[in-house]
Amino acid sequence: MNDAIERVEVLVSSPARNYVTLRVTTRDGLVGLGDATVNGRELAVAAYLREHVAPLLIGRDPGRIEDTWQYLYRGVYWRRGPITMAAIGAVDLALWDILGKRTGQPLYALLGGRVRDRLATYRHAFGWDVPALLEQVDAHREAGFTHVRVQSGVPGLDTVYGVSKDPTYEPAAGRTGPPEEVWEPEGYLRTMPEVIAKVRAHVGDEVGLLHDAHHRLTPIQAARLGKALEDVHLYWLEDVTPAEDQEALRLVRQHTTTPLAIGEVFNTAWDCQYLIENRLIDFIRLAVVHGGGVSHLRKIFALAELHGVRAAPHGPSDVSPISLAASIHLGIATHNFAIQEYMGYPDLVHEAFPHEWYVDQGHLHPGEAAGLGVTLEDALHRRDDYQAAHLPVARRRDGSMTDW
Ligand code: EZ4
Ligand code: CO
């Protein structure tokens, strides 16, 4: 078979931050790229791909995308979980990329074509105090963005998720080990409604405001926060409770009309099924790479469509421009796709992954290149640049561990 998979390379690199990239080459020279980055656990996915997956791909027909997905998922007794699913996701993206190049079509065309002209997105704004936060909100508004995620400092806490002392925010900053943060909910629960009300008063009614509680609240605290935020009409409140306890969201929902979003730590349709079928959420948030790629995500989004839940994938800097490309193509072709998170990247990341997708007037566009429309600048993908970087951990004031 002249178009069989001939070469599978796993690239670990660090153009400004760590990424794992899969490069699949066919005998007739087509190249497909996939993202396999799991922030802080990069080498686990790299080893899974290199040792267990790559040998199985050699000689396979790259056009059998769904069959390869099923082979890597069902063909493995130890299935699911972030490492396995990111590895499958990377292969899936690379095969869609190859199919696009073989047919000369951008991915969105292969997925059924455009259902929208452009994709809404949101940026992150943060500040230790309200004036600093409003400065970032204004900057995003001036750049044309219609939706902004707002995170603020909390009196009494030295570190808060989503808020940085630098103008940029990179959660995986620990070089020698996980930084230790202190978390107490009471000050946060008092502060956030006041802060977000000030942001709402500042921006007016038309701007979509979002907030991420990052899995830290108990169900009743989350319900209290949702209620206290009703007057500011959030676009969504994200990850209010730890994602494993799905029944918790029923309690939250009984108390508030604030829209709920969750799912960035989910990996399969089965992680989402209960929340979607019971309509306990409004937005489902798996990243393309962490949810087994385009092939699996479109099934999750179809299930969501049946239940009035909209798609809004995770888009932090730790999801590479390859994953973001796939997400944008999916968003352009999926009716119930609501919005794409776009945290942005350091300049070097854009240089390391030259891409056809772009931002115009605060919206994302996939570009018209065949496949995913992303290439690699090889010189910026050096294994030696990789250095472990740890996400923080959090403790209560009494010293006990809590969710970061
Ligand atoms: O903490 O991607 O919505 N965005 C987020 C992110 C996550 C990081 C973890 O690697 O919650 O900032
Ligand atoms: Co989040």
PDB file of N, CA, C and O in Angstrom, residues 86-159:
ATOM      1  N   ALA A  86      -5.324  11.122  25.456  1.00  0.00           N
ATOM      2  CA  ALA A  86      -4.527  12.137  24.743  1.00  0.00           C
ATOM      3  C   ALA A  86      -3.706  11.471  23.641  1.00  0.00           C
ATOM      4  O   ALA A  86      -3.534  12.029  22.548  1.00  0.00           O
ATOM      5  N   ALA A  87      -3.207  10.267  23.923  1.00  0.00           N
ATOM      6  CA  ALA A  87      -2.437   9.543  22.898  1.00  0.00           C
ATOM      7  C   ALA A  87      -3.342   9.216  21.708  1.00  0.00           C
ATOM      8  O   ALA A  87      -2.974   9.448  20.547  1.00  0.00           O
ATOM      9  N   ILE A  88      -4.536   8.706  21.984  1.00  0.00           N
ATOM     10  CA  ILE A  88      -5.478   8.403  20.902  1.00  0.00           C
ATOM     11  C   ILE A  88      -5.863   9.697  20.183  1.00  0.00           C
ATOM     12  O   ILE A  88      -5.955   9.736  18.951  1.00  0.00           O
ATOM     13  N   GLY A  89      -6.052  10.753  20.955  1.00  0.00           N
ATOM     14  CA  GLY A  89      -6.412  12.051  20.362  1.00  0.00           C
ATOM     15  C   GLY A  89      -5.352  12.531  19.381  1.00  0.00           C
ATOM     16  O   GLY A  89      -5.667  13.039  18.301  1.00  0.00           O
ATOM     17  N   ALA A  90      -4.085  12.350  19.750  1.00  0.00           N
ATOM     18  CA  ALA A  90      -2.989  12.801  18.872  1.00  0.00           C
ATOM     19  C   ALA A  90      -3.003  12.016  17.564  1.00  0.00           C
ATOM     20  O   ALA A  90      -2.856  12.594  16.473  1.00  0.00           O
ATOM     21  N   VAL A  91      -3.199  10.694  17.659  1.00  0.00           N
ATOM     22  CA  VAL A  91      -3.240   9.876  16.446  1.00  0.00           C
ATOM     23  C   VAL A  91      -4.426  10.304  15.582  1.00  0.00           C
ATOM     24  O   VAL A  91      -4.308  10.481  14.364  1.00  0.00           O
ATOM     25  N   ASP A  92      -5.559  10.509  16.226  1.00  0.00           N
ATOM     26  CA  ASP A  92      -6.769  10.887  15.492  1.00  0.00           C
ATOM     27  C   ASP A  92      -6.569  12.202  14.727  1.00  0.00           C
ATOM     28  O   ASP A  92      -6.925  12.303  13.546  1.00  0.00           O
ATOM     29  N   LEU A  93      -5.975  13.193  15.399  1.00  0.00           N
ATOM     30  CA  LEU A  93      -5.733  14.480  14.722  1.00  0.00           C
ATOM     31  C   LEU A  93      -4.794  14.298  13.535  1.00  0.00           C
ATOM     32  O   LEU A  93      -5.024  14.867  12.454  1.00  0.00           O
ATOM     33  N   ALA A  94      -3.749  13.510  13.730  1.00  0.00           N
ATOM     34  CA  ALA A  94      -2.772  13.316  12.646  1.00  0.00           C
ATOM     35  C   ALA A  94      -3.443  12.639  11.446  1.00  0.00           C
ATOM     36  O   ALA A  94      -3.164  12.999  10.295  1.00  0.00           O
ATOM     37  N   LEU A  95      -4.338  11.681  11.702  1.00  0.00           N
ATOM     38  CA  LEU A  95      -4.983  10.985  10.583  1.00  0.00           C
ATOM     39  C   LEU A  95      -5.991  11.886   9.866  1.00  0.00           C
ATOM     40  O   LEU A  95      -6.093  11.851   8.635  1.00  0.00           O
ATOM     41  N   TRP A  96      -6.720  12.708  10.608  1.00  0.00           N
ATOM     42  CA  TRP A  96      -7.617  13.684   9.950  1.00  0.00           C
ATOM     43  C   TRP A  96      -6.800  14.668   9.112  1.00  0.00           C
ATOM     44  O   TRP A  96      -7.201  15.066   8.018  1.00  0.00           O
ATOM     45  N   ASP A  97      -5.648  15.059   9.645  1.00  0.00           N
ATOM     46  CA  ASP A  97      -4.775  15.994   8.934  1.00  0.00           C
ATOM     47  C   ASP A  97      -4.326  15.368   7.603  1.00  0.00           C
ATOM     48  O   ASP A  97      -4.355  16.021   6.543  1.00  0.00           O
ATOM     49  N   ILE A  98      -3.950  14.095   7.663  1.00  0.00           N
ATOM     50  CA  ILE A  98      -3.515  13.388   6.440  1.00  0.00           C
ATOM     51  C   ILE A  98      -4.681  13.282   5.457  1.00  0.00           C
ATOM     52  O   ILE A  98      -4.518  13.533   4.254  1.00  0.00           O
ATOM     53  N   LEU A  99      -5.859  12.947   5.955  1.00  0.00           N
ATOM     54  CA  LEU A  99      -7.018  12.832   5.049  1.00  0.00           C
ATOM     55  C   LEU A  99      -7.296  14.175   4.366  1.00  0.00           C
ATOM     56  O   LEU A  99      -7.589  14.229   3.164  1.00  0.00           O
ATOM     57  N   GLY A 100      -7.186  15.247   5.135  1.00  0.00           N
ATOM     58  CA  GLY A 100      -7.374  16.576   4.552  1.00  0.00           C
ATOM     59  C   GLY A 100      -6.372  16.838   3.440  1.00  0.00           C
ATOM     60  O   GLY A 100      -6.717  17.324   2.354  1.00  0.00           O
ATOM     61  N   LYS A 101      -5.123  16.483   3.707  1.00  0.00           N
ATOM     62  CA  LYS A 101      -4.085  16.734   2.695  1.00  0.00           C
ATOM     63  C   LYS A 101      -4.285  15.830   1.483  1.00  0.00           C
ATOM     64  O   LYS A 101      -4.064  16.247   0.351  1.00  0.00           O
ATOM     65  N   ARG A 102      -4.705  14.594   1.729  1.00  0.00           N
ATOM     66  CA  ARG A 102      -4.904  13.689   0.595  1.00  0.00           C
ATOM     67  C   ARG A 102      -6.045  14.173  -0.302  1.00  0.00           C
ATOM     68  O   ARG A 102      -5.983  14.053  -1.522  1.00  0.00           O
ATOM     69  N   THR A 103      -7.077  14.748   0.307  1.00  0.00           N
ATOM     70  CA  THR A 103      -8.243  15.176  -0.472  1.00  0.00           C
ATOM     71  C   THR A 103      -8.194  16.656  -0.834  1.00  0.00           C
ATOM     72  O   THR A 103      -9.089  17.155  -1.528  1.00  0.00           O
ATOM     73  N   GLY A 104      -7.214  17.372  -0.302  1.00  0.00           N
ATOM     74  CA  GLY A 104      -7.112  18.797  -0.583  1.00  0.00           C
ATOM     75  C   GLY A 104      -8.180  19.639   0.117  1.00  0.00           C
ATOM     76  O   GLY A 104      -8.461  20.764  -0.299  1.00  0.00           O
ATOM     77  N   GLN A 105      -8.761  19.100   1.182  1.00  0.00           N
ATOM     78  CA  GLN A 105      -9.850  19.796   1.878  1.00  0.00           C
ATOM     79  C   GLN A 105      -9.414  20.231   3.286  1.00  0.00           C
ATOM     80  O   GLN A 105      -8.748  19.466   3.980  1.00  0.00           O
ATOM     81  N   PRO A 106      -9.846  21.410   3.702  1.00  0.00           N
ATOM     82  CA  PRO A 106      -9.656  21.740   5.121  1.00  0.00           C
ATOM     83  C   PRO A 106     -10.520  20.810   5.979  1.00  0.00           C
ATOM     84  O   PRO A 106     -11.556  20.332   5.509  1.00  0.00           O
ATOM     85  N   LEU A 107     -10.090  20.565   7.209  1.00  0.00           N
ATOM     86  CA  LEU A 107     -10.815  19.616   8.067  1.00  0.00           C
ATOM     87  C   LEU A 107     -12.300  19.961   8.171  1.00  0.00           C
ATOM     88  O   LEU A 107     -13.153  19.082   8.122  1.00  0.00           O
ATOM     89  N   TYR A 108     -12.623  21.252   8.302  1.00  0.00           N
ATOM     90  CA  TYR A 108     -14.037  21.591   8.512  1.00  0.00           C
ATOM     91  C   TYR A 108     -14.907  21.117   7.352  1.00  0.00           C
ATOM     92  O   TYR A 108     -16.074  20.751   7.547  1.00  0.00           O
ATOM     93  N   ALA A 109     -14.338  21.093   6.127  1.00  0.00           N
ATOM     94  CA  ALA A 109     -15.108  20.628   4.968  1.00  0.00           C
ATOM     95  C   ALA A 109     -15.389  19.125   5.074  1.00  0.00           C
ATOM     96  O   ALA A 109     -16.482  18.658   4.742  1.00  0.00           O
ATOM     97  N   LEU A 110     -14.408  18.388   5.591  1.00  0.00           N
ATOM     98  CA  LEU A 110     -14.594  16.939   5.760  1.00  0.00           C
ATOM     99  C   LEU A 110     -15.627  16.634   6.842  1.00  0.00           C
ATOM    100  O   LEU A 110     -16.214  15.552   6.868  1.00  0.00           O
ATOM    101  N   LEU A 111     -15.821  17.577   7.761  1.00  0.00           N
ATOM    102  CA  LEU A 111     -16.766  17.365   8.867  1.00  0.00           C
ATOM    103  C   LEU A 111     -18.180  17.827   8.513  1.00  0.00           C
ATOM    104  O   LEU A 111     -19.047  17.904   9.390  1.00  0.00           O
ATOM    105  N   GLY A 112     -18.392  18.180   7.258  1.00  0.00           N
ATOM    106  CA  GLY A 112     -19.746  18.568   6.847  1.00  0.00           C
ATOM    107  C   GLY A 112     -19.871  20.004   6.388  1.00  0.00           C
ATOM    108  O   GLY A 112     -20.952  20.439   6.003  1.00  0.00           O
ATOM    109  N   GLY A 113     -18.784  20.729   6.486  1.00  0.00           N
ATOM    110  CA  GLY A 113     -18.809  22.105   5.984  1.00  0.00           C
ATOM    111  C   GLY A 113     -19.237  23.114   7.031  1.00  0.00           C
ATOM    112  O   GLY A 113     -19.638  22.773   8.144  1.00  0.00           O
ATOM    113  N   ARG A 114     -19.163  24.363   6.648  1.00  0.00           N
ATOM    114  CA  ARG A 114     -19.437  25.467   7.586  1.00  0.00           C
ATOM    115  C   ARG A 114     -20.897  25.508   8.039  1.00  0.00           C
ATOM    116  O   ARG A 114     -21.796  25.405   7.211  1.00  0.00           O
ATOM    117  N   VAL A 115     -21.077  25.698   9.348  1.00  0.00           N
ATOM    118  CA  VAL A 115     -22.401  26.092   9.833  1.00  0.00           C
ATOM    119  C   VAL A 115     -22.374  27.528  10.338  1.00  0.00           C
ATOM    120  O   VAL A 115     -23.399  28.058  10.749  1.00  0.00           O
ATOM    121  N   ARG A 116     -21.189  28.120  10.363  1.00  0.00           N
ATOM    122  CA  ARG A 116     -21.073  29.527  10.781  1.00  0.00           C
ATOM    123  C   ARG A 116     -19.883  30.151  10.073  1.00  0.00           C
ATOM    124  O   ARG A 116     -19.002  29.453   9.581  1.00  0.00           O
ATOM    125  N   ASP A 117     -19.895  31.483  10.009  1.00  0.00           N
ATOM    126  CA  ASP A 117     -18.838  32.194   9.287  1.00  0.00           C
ATOM    127  C   ASP A 117     -17.591  32.397  10.134  1.00  0.00           C
ATOM    128  O   ASP A 117     -16.492  32.516   9.611  1.00  0.00           O
ATOM    129  N   ARG A 118     -17.797  32.503  11.430  1.00  0.00           N
ATOM    130  CA  ARG A 118     -16.665  32.754  12.324  1.00  0.00           C
ATOM    131  C   ARG A 118     -17.026  32.222  13.694  1.00  0.00           C
ATOM    132  O   ARG A 118     -18.212  32.012  13.998  1.00  0.00           O
ATOM    133  N   LEU A 119     -15.997  32.015  14.498  1.00  0.00           N
ATOM    134  CA  LEU A 119     -16.197  31.329  15.772  1.00  0.00           C
ATOM    135  C   LEU A 119     -15.954  32.301  16.925  1.00  0.00           C
ATOM    136  O   LEU A 119     -14.875  32.905  17.019  1.00  0.00           O
ATOM    137  N   ALA A 120     -16.922  32.414  17.813  1.00  0.00           N
ATOM    138  CA  ALA A 120     -16.739  33.261  18.992  1.00  0.00           C
ATOM    139  C   ALA A 120     -15.644  32.673  19.876  1.00  0.00           C
ATOM    140  O   ALA A 120     -15.431  31.460  19.908  1.00  0.00           O
ATOM    141  N   THR A 121     -14.958  33.532  20.563  1.00  0.00           N
ATOM    142  CA  THR A 121     -13.897  33.081  21.466  1.00  0.00           C
ATOM    143  C   THR A 121     -13.872  33.988  22.688  1.00  0.00           C
ATOM    144  O   THR A 121     -14.521  35.038  22.702  1.00  0.00           O
ATOM    145  N   TYR A 122     -13.177  33.534  23.729  1.00  0.00           N
ATOM    146  CA  TYR A 122     -13.000  34.429  24.874  1.00  0.00           C
ATOM    147  C   TYR A 122     -11.563  34.403  25.340  1.00  0.00           C
ATOM    148  O   TYR A 122     -10.848  33.435  25.174  1.00  0.00           O
ATOM    149  N   ARG A 123     -11.147  35.525  25.894  1.00  0.00           N
ATOM    150  CA  ARG A 123      -9.800  35.689  26.427  1.00  0.00           C
ATOM    151  C   ARG A 123      -9.849  35.727  27.943  1.00  0.00           C
ATOM    152  O   ARG A 123     -10.915  35.871  28.537  1.00  0.00           O
ATOM    153  N   HIS A 124      -8.677  35.627  28.565  1.00  0.00           N
ATOM    154  CA  HIS A 124      -8.586  35.668  30.024  1.00  0.00           C
ATOM    155  C   HIS A 124      -8.196  37.072  30.486  1.00  0.00           C
ATOM    156  O   HIS A 124      -7.250  37.653  29.945  1.00  0.00           O
ATOM    157  N   ALA A 125      -8.881  37.573  31.481  1.00  0.00           N
ATOM    158  CA  ALA A 125      -8.458  38.812  32.144  1.00  0.00           C
ATOM    159  C   ALA A 125      -8.338  38.519  33.634  1.00  0.00           C
ATOM    160  O   ALA A 125      -9.161  37.796  34.195  1.00  0.00           O
ATOM    161  N   PHE A 126      -7.297  39.051  34.254  1.00  0.00           N
ATOM    162  CA  PHE A 126      -7.150  38.867  35.695  1.00  0.00           C
ATOM    163  C   PHE A 126      -6.489  40.093  36.306  1.00  0.00           C
ATOM    164  O   PHE A 126      -5.859  40.889  35.603  1.00  0.00           O
ATOM    165  N   GLY A 127      -6.664  40.246  37.610  1.00  0.00           N
ATOM    166  CA  GLY A 127      -6.000  41.334  38.313  1.00  0.00           C
ATOM    167  C   GLY A 127      -6.103  41.083  39.801  1.00  0.00           C
ATOM    168  O   GLY A 127      -7.088  40.504  40.264  1.00  0.00           O
ATOM    169  N   TRP A 128      -5.094  41.512  40.530  1.00  0.00           N
ATOM    170  CA  TRP A 128      -5.168  41.346  41.995  1.00  0.00           C
ATOM    171  C   TRP A 128      -6.253  42.229  42.574  1.00  0.00           C
ATOM    172  O   TRP A 128      -6.864  41.912  43.578  1.00  0.00           O
ATOM    173  N   ASP A 129      -6.474  43.383  41.920  1.00  0.00           N
ATOM    174  CA  ASP A 129      -7.565  44.242  42.369  1.00  0.00           C
ATOM    175  C   ASP A 129      -8.412  44.627  41.141  1.00  0.00           C
ATOM    176  O   ASP A 129      -8.051  44.319  40.001  1.00  0.00           O
ATOM    177  N   VAL A 130      -9.505  45.321  41.392  1.00  0.00           N
ATOM    178  CA  VAL A 130     -10.453  45.624  40.315  1.00  0.00           C
ATOM    179  C   VAL A 130      -9.842  46.515  39.229  1.00  0.00           C
ATOM    180  O   VAL A 130      -9.998  46.214  38.040  1.00  0.00           O
ATOM    181  N   PRO A 131      -9.117  47.606  39.572  1.00  0.00           N
ATOM    182  CA  PRO A 131      -8.548  48.426  38.495  1.00  0.00           C
ATOM    183  C   PRO A 131      -7.630  47.621  37.576  1.00  0.00           C
ATOM    184  O   PRO A 131      -7.673  47.774  36.347  1.00  0.00           O
ATOM    185  N   ALA A 132      -6.798  46.753  38.153  1.00  0.00           N
ATOM    186  CA  ALA A 132      -5.885  45.949  37.314  1.00  0.00           C
ATOM    187  C   ALA A 132      -6.688  44.995  36.426  1.00  0.00           C
ATOM    188  O   ALA A 132      -6.365  44.797  35.252  1.00  0.00           O
ATOM    189  N   LEU A 133      -7.741  44.431  36.990  1.00  0.00           N
ATOM    190  CA  LEU A 133      -8.580  43.517  36.205  1.00  0.00           C
ATOM    191  C   LEU A 133      -9.270  44.263  35.056  1.00  0.00           C
ATOM    192  O   LEU A 133      -9.279  43.797  33.908  1.00  0.00           O
ATOM    193  N   LEU A 134      -9.803  45.452  35.365  1.00  0.00           N
ATOM    194  CA  LEU A 134     -10.517  46.213  34.324  1.00  0.00           C
ATOM    195  C   LEU A 134      -9.582  46.625  33.187  1.00  0.00           C
ATOM    196  O   LEU A 134     -10.004  46.690  32.028  1.00  0.00           O
ATOM    197  N   GLU A 135      -8.319  46.872  33.537  1.00  0.00           N
ATOM    198  CA  GLU A 135      -7.350  47.222  32.498  1.00  0.00           C
ATOM    199  C   GLU A 135      -7.235  46.092  31.470  1.00  0.00           C
ATOM    200  O   GLU A 135      -7.236  46.329  30.256  1.00  0.00           O
ATOM    201  N   GLN A 136      -7.163  44.863  31.966  1.00  0.00           N
ATOM    202  CA  GLN A 136      -7.057  43.716  31.035  1.00  0.00           C
ATOM    203  C   GLN A 136      -8.371  43.485  30.287  1.00  0.00           C
ATOM    204  O   GLN A 136      -8.371  43.151  29.110  1.00  0.00           O
ATOM    205  N   VAL A 137      -9.481  43.670  30.981  1.00  0.00           N
ATOM    206  CA  VAL A 137     -10.784  43.518  30.315  1.00  0.00           C
ATOM    207  C   VAL A 137     -10.869  44.520  29.165  1.00  0.00           C
ATOM    208  O   VAL A 137     -11.237  44.167  28.035  1.00  0.00           O
ATOM    209  N   ASP A 138     -10.495  45.762  29.444  1.00  0.00           N
ATOM    210  CA  ASP A 138     -10.561  46.807  28.406  1.00  0.00           C
ATOM    211  C   ASP A 138      -9.665  46.468  27.219  1.00  0.00           C
ATOM    212  O   ASP A 138     -10.046  46.685  26.064  1.00  0.00           O
ATOM    213  N   ALA A 139      -8.470  45.941  27.517  1.00  0.00           N
ATOM    214  CA  ALA A 139      -7.532  45.613  26.428  1.00  0.00           C
ATOM    215  C   ALA A 139      -8.154  44.553  25.511  1.00  0.00           C
ATOM    216  O   ALA A 139      -8.079  44.659  24.281  1.00  0.00           O
ATOM    217  N   HIS A 140      -8.788  43.555  26.081  1.00  0.00           N
ATOM    218  CA  HIS A 140      -9.427  42.518  25.246  1.00  0.00           C
ATOM    219  C   HIS A 140     -10.610  43.090  24.464  1.00  0.00           C
ATOM    220  O   HIS A 140     -10.832  42.755  23.310  1.00  0.00           O
ATOM    221  N   ARG A 141     -11.353  43.967  25.103  1.00  0.00           N
ATOM    222  CA  ARG A 141     -12.490  44.595  24.419  1.00  0.00           C
ATOM    223  C   ARG A 141     -11.998  45.433  23.238  1.00  0.00           C
ATOM    224  O   ARG A 141     -12.576  45.399  22.157  1.00  0.00           O
ATOM    225  N   GLU A 142     -10.929  46.192  23.497  1.00  0.00           N
ATOM    226  CA  GLU A 142     -10.393  47.047  22.421  1.00  0.00           C
ATOM    227  C   GLU A 142      -9.875  46.204  21.254  1.00  0.00           C
ATOM    228  O   GLU A 142      -9.949  46.627  20.100  1.00  0.00           O
ATOM    229  N   ALA A 143      -9.387  45.008  21.565  1.00  0.00           N
ATOM    230  CA  ALA A 143      -8.911  44.122  20.492  1.00  0.00           C
ATOM    231  C   ALA A 143     -10.086  43.453  19.767  1.00  0.00           C
ATOM    232  O   ALA A 143      -9.867  42.695  18.832  1.00  0.00           O
ATOM    233  N   GLY A 144     -11.298  43.702  20.216  1.00  0.00           N
ATOM    234  CA  GLY A 144     -12.473  43.210  19.495  1.00  0.00           C
ATOM    235  C   GLY A 144     -13.132  41.981  20.096  1.00  0.00           C
ATOM    236  O   GLY A 144     -14.107  41.458  19.547  1.00  0.00           O
ATOM    237  N   PHE A 145     -12.620  41.501  21.237  1.00  0.00           N
ATOM    238  CA  PHE A 145     -13.204  40.282  21.812  1.00  0.00           C
ATOM    239  C   PHE A 145     -14.540  40.591  22.494  1.00  0.00           C
ATOM    240  O   PHE A 145     -14.696  41.615  23.148  1.00  0.00           O
ATOM    241  N   THR A 146     -15.475  39.693  22.294  1.00  0.00           N
ATOM    242  CA  THR A 146     -16.845  39.894  22.779  1.00  0.00           C
ATOM    243  C   THR A 146     -17.098  39.217  24.116  1.00  0.00           C
ATOM    244  O   THR A 146     -18.104  39.479  24.763  1.00  0.00           O
ATOM    245  N   HIS A 147     -16.192  38.301  24.491  1.00  0.00           N
ATOM    246  CA  HIS A 147     -16.353  37.539  25.731  1.00  0.00           C
ATOM    247  C   HIS A 147     -15.019  37.535  26.494  1.00  0.00           C
ATOM    248  O   HIS A 147     -13.970  37.377  25.874  1.00  0.00           O
ATOM    249  N   VAL A 148     -15.093  37.664  27.803  1.00  0.00           N
ATOM    250  CA  VAL A 148     -13.881  37.705  28.625  1.00  0.00           C
ATOM    251  C   VAL A 148     -14.093  36.890  29.893  1.00  0.00           C
ATOM    252  O   VAL A 148     -15.142  36.988  30.534  1.00  0.00           O
ATOM    253  N   ARG A 149     -13.082  36.086  30.234  1.00  0.00           N
ATOM    254  CA  ARG A 149     -13.108  35.372  31.515  1.00  0.00           C
ATOM    255  C   ARG A 149     -12.457  36.250  32.567  1.00  0.00           C
ATOM    256  O   ARG A 149     -11.348  36.760  32.339  1.00  0.00           O
ATOM    257  N   VAL A 150     -13.112  36.449  33.701  1.00  0.00           N
ATOM    258  CA  VAL A 150     -12.558  37.346  34.720  1.00  0.00           C
ATOM    259  C   VAL A 150     -12.221  36.578  35.997  1.00  0.00           C
ATOM    260  O   VAL A 150     -13.033  35.829  36.523  1.00  0.00           O
ATOM    261  N   GLN A 151     -10.979  36.777  36.467  1.00  0.00           N
ATOM    262  CA  GLN A 151     -10.486  36.145  37.699  1.00  0.00           C
ATOM    263  C   GLN A 151      -9.827  37.247  38.520  1.00  0.00           C
ATOM    264  O   GLN A 151      -9.127  38.094  37.955  1.00  0.00           O
ATOM    265  N   SER A 152     -10.033  37.227  39.827  1.00  0.00           N
ATOM    266  CA  SER A 152      -9.431  38.310  40.603  1.00  0.00           C
ATOM    267  C   SER A 152      -8.790  37.804  41.882  1.00  0.00           C
ATOM    268  O   SER A 152      -9.060  36.688  42.331  1.00  0.00           O
ATOM    269  N   GLY A 153      -7.926  38.652  42.460  1.00  0.00           N
ATOM    270  CA  GLY A 153      -7.335  38.354  43.747  1.00  0.00           C
ATOM    271  C   GLY A 153      -8.400  38.315  44.831  1.00  0.00           C
ATOM    272  O   GLY A 153      -9.518  38.812  44.654  1.00  0.00           O
ATOM    273  N   VAL A 154      -8.055  37.692  45.941  1.00  0.00           N
ATOM    274  CA  VAL A 154      -8.984  37.579  47.069  1.00  0.00           C
ATOM    275  C   VAL A 154      -8.245  38.069  48.311  1.00  0.00           C
ATOM    276  O   VAL A 154      -7.155  37.563  48.606  1.00  0.00           O
ATOM    277  N   PRO A 155      -8.792  39.056  49.024  1.00  0.00           N
ATOM    278  CA  PRO A 155      -8.113  39.525  50.234  1.00  0.00           C
ATOM    279  C   PRO A 155      -7.828  38.351  51.179  1.00  0.00           C
ATOM    280  O   PRO A 155      -8.694  37.505  51.397  1.00  0.00           O
ATOM    281  N   GLY A 156      -6.595  38.294  51.670  1.00  0.00           N
ATOM    282  CA  GLY A 156      -6.238  37.224  52.603  1.00  0.00           C
ATOM    283  C   GLY A 156      -5.584  36.024  51.930  1.00  0.00           C
ATOM    284  O   GLY A 156      -5.014  35.171  52.606  1.00  0.00           O
ATOM    285  N   LEU A 157      -5.660  35.917  50.606  1.00  0.00           N
ATOM    286  CA  LEU A 157      -4.992  34.807  49.909  1.00  0.00           C
ATOM    287  C   LEU A 157      -3.837  35.377  49.070  1.00  0.00           C
ATOM    288  O   LEU A 157      -4.032  36.332  48.324  1.00  0.00           O
ATOM    289  N   ASP A 158      -2.663  34.764  49.199  1.00  0.00           N
ATOM    290  CA  ASP A 158      -1.489  35.250  48.445  1.00  0.00           C
ATOM    291  C   ASP A 158      -1.461  34.729  47.022  1.00  0.00           C
ATOM    292  O   ASP A 158      -0.790  35.290  46.159  1.00  0.00           O
ATOM    293  N   THR A 159      -2.108  33.603  46.806  1.00  0.00           N
ATOM    294  CA  THR A 159      -2.135  33.008  45.469  1.00  0.00           C
ATOM    295  C   THR A 159      -3.578  32.630  45.174  1.00  0.00           C
ATOM    296  O   THR A 159      -4.292  32.153  46.060  1.00  0.00           O
TER     297      THR A 159
END
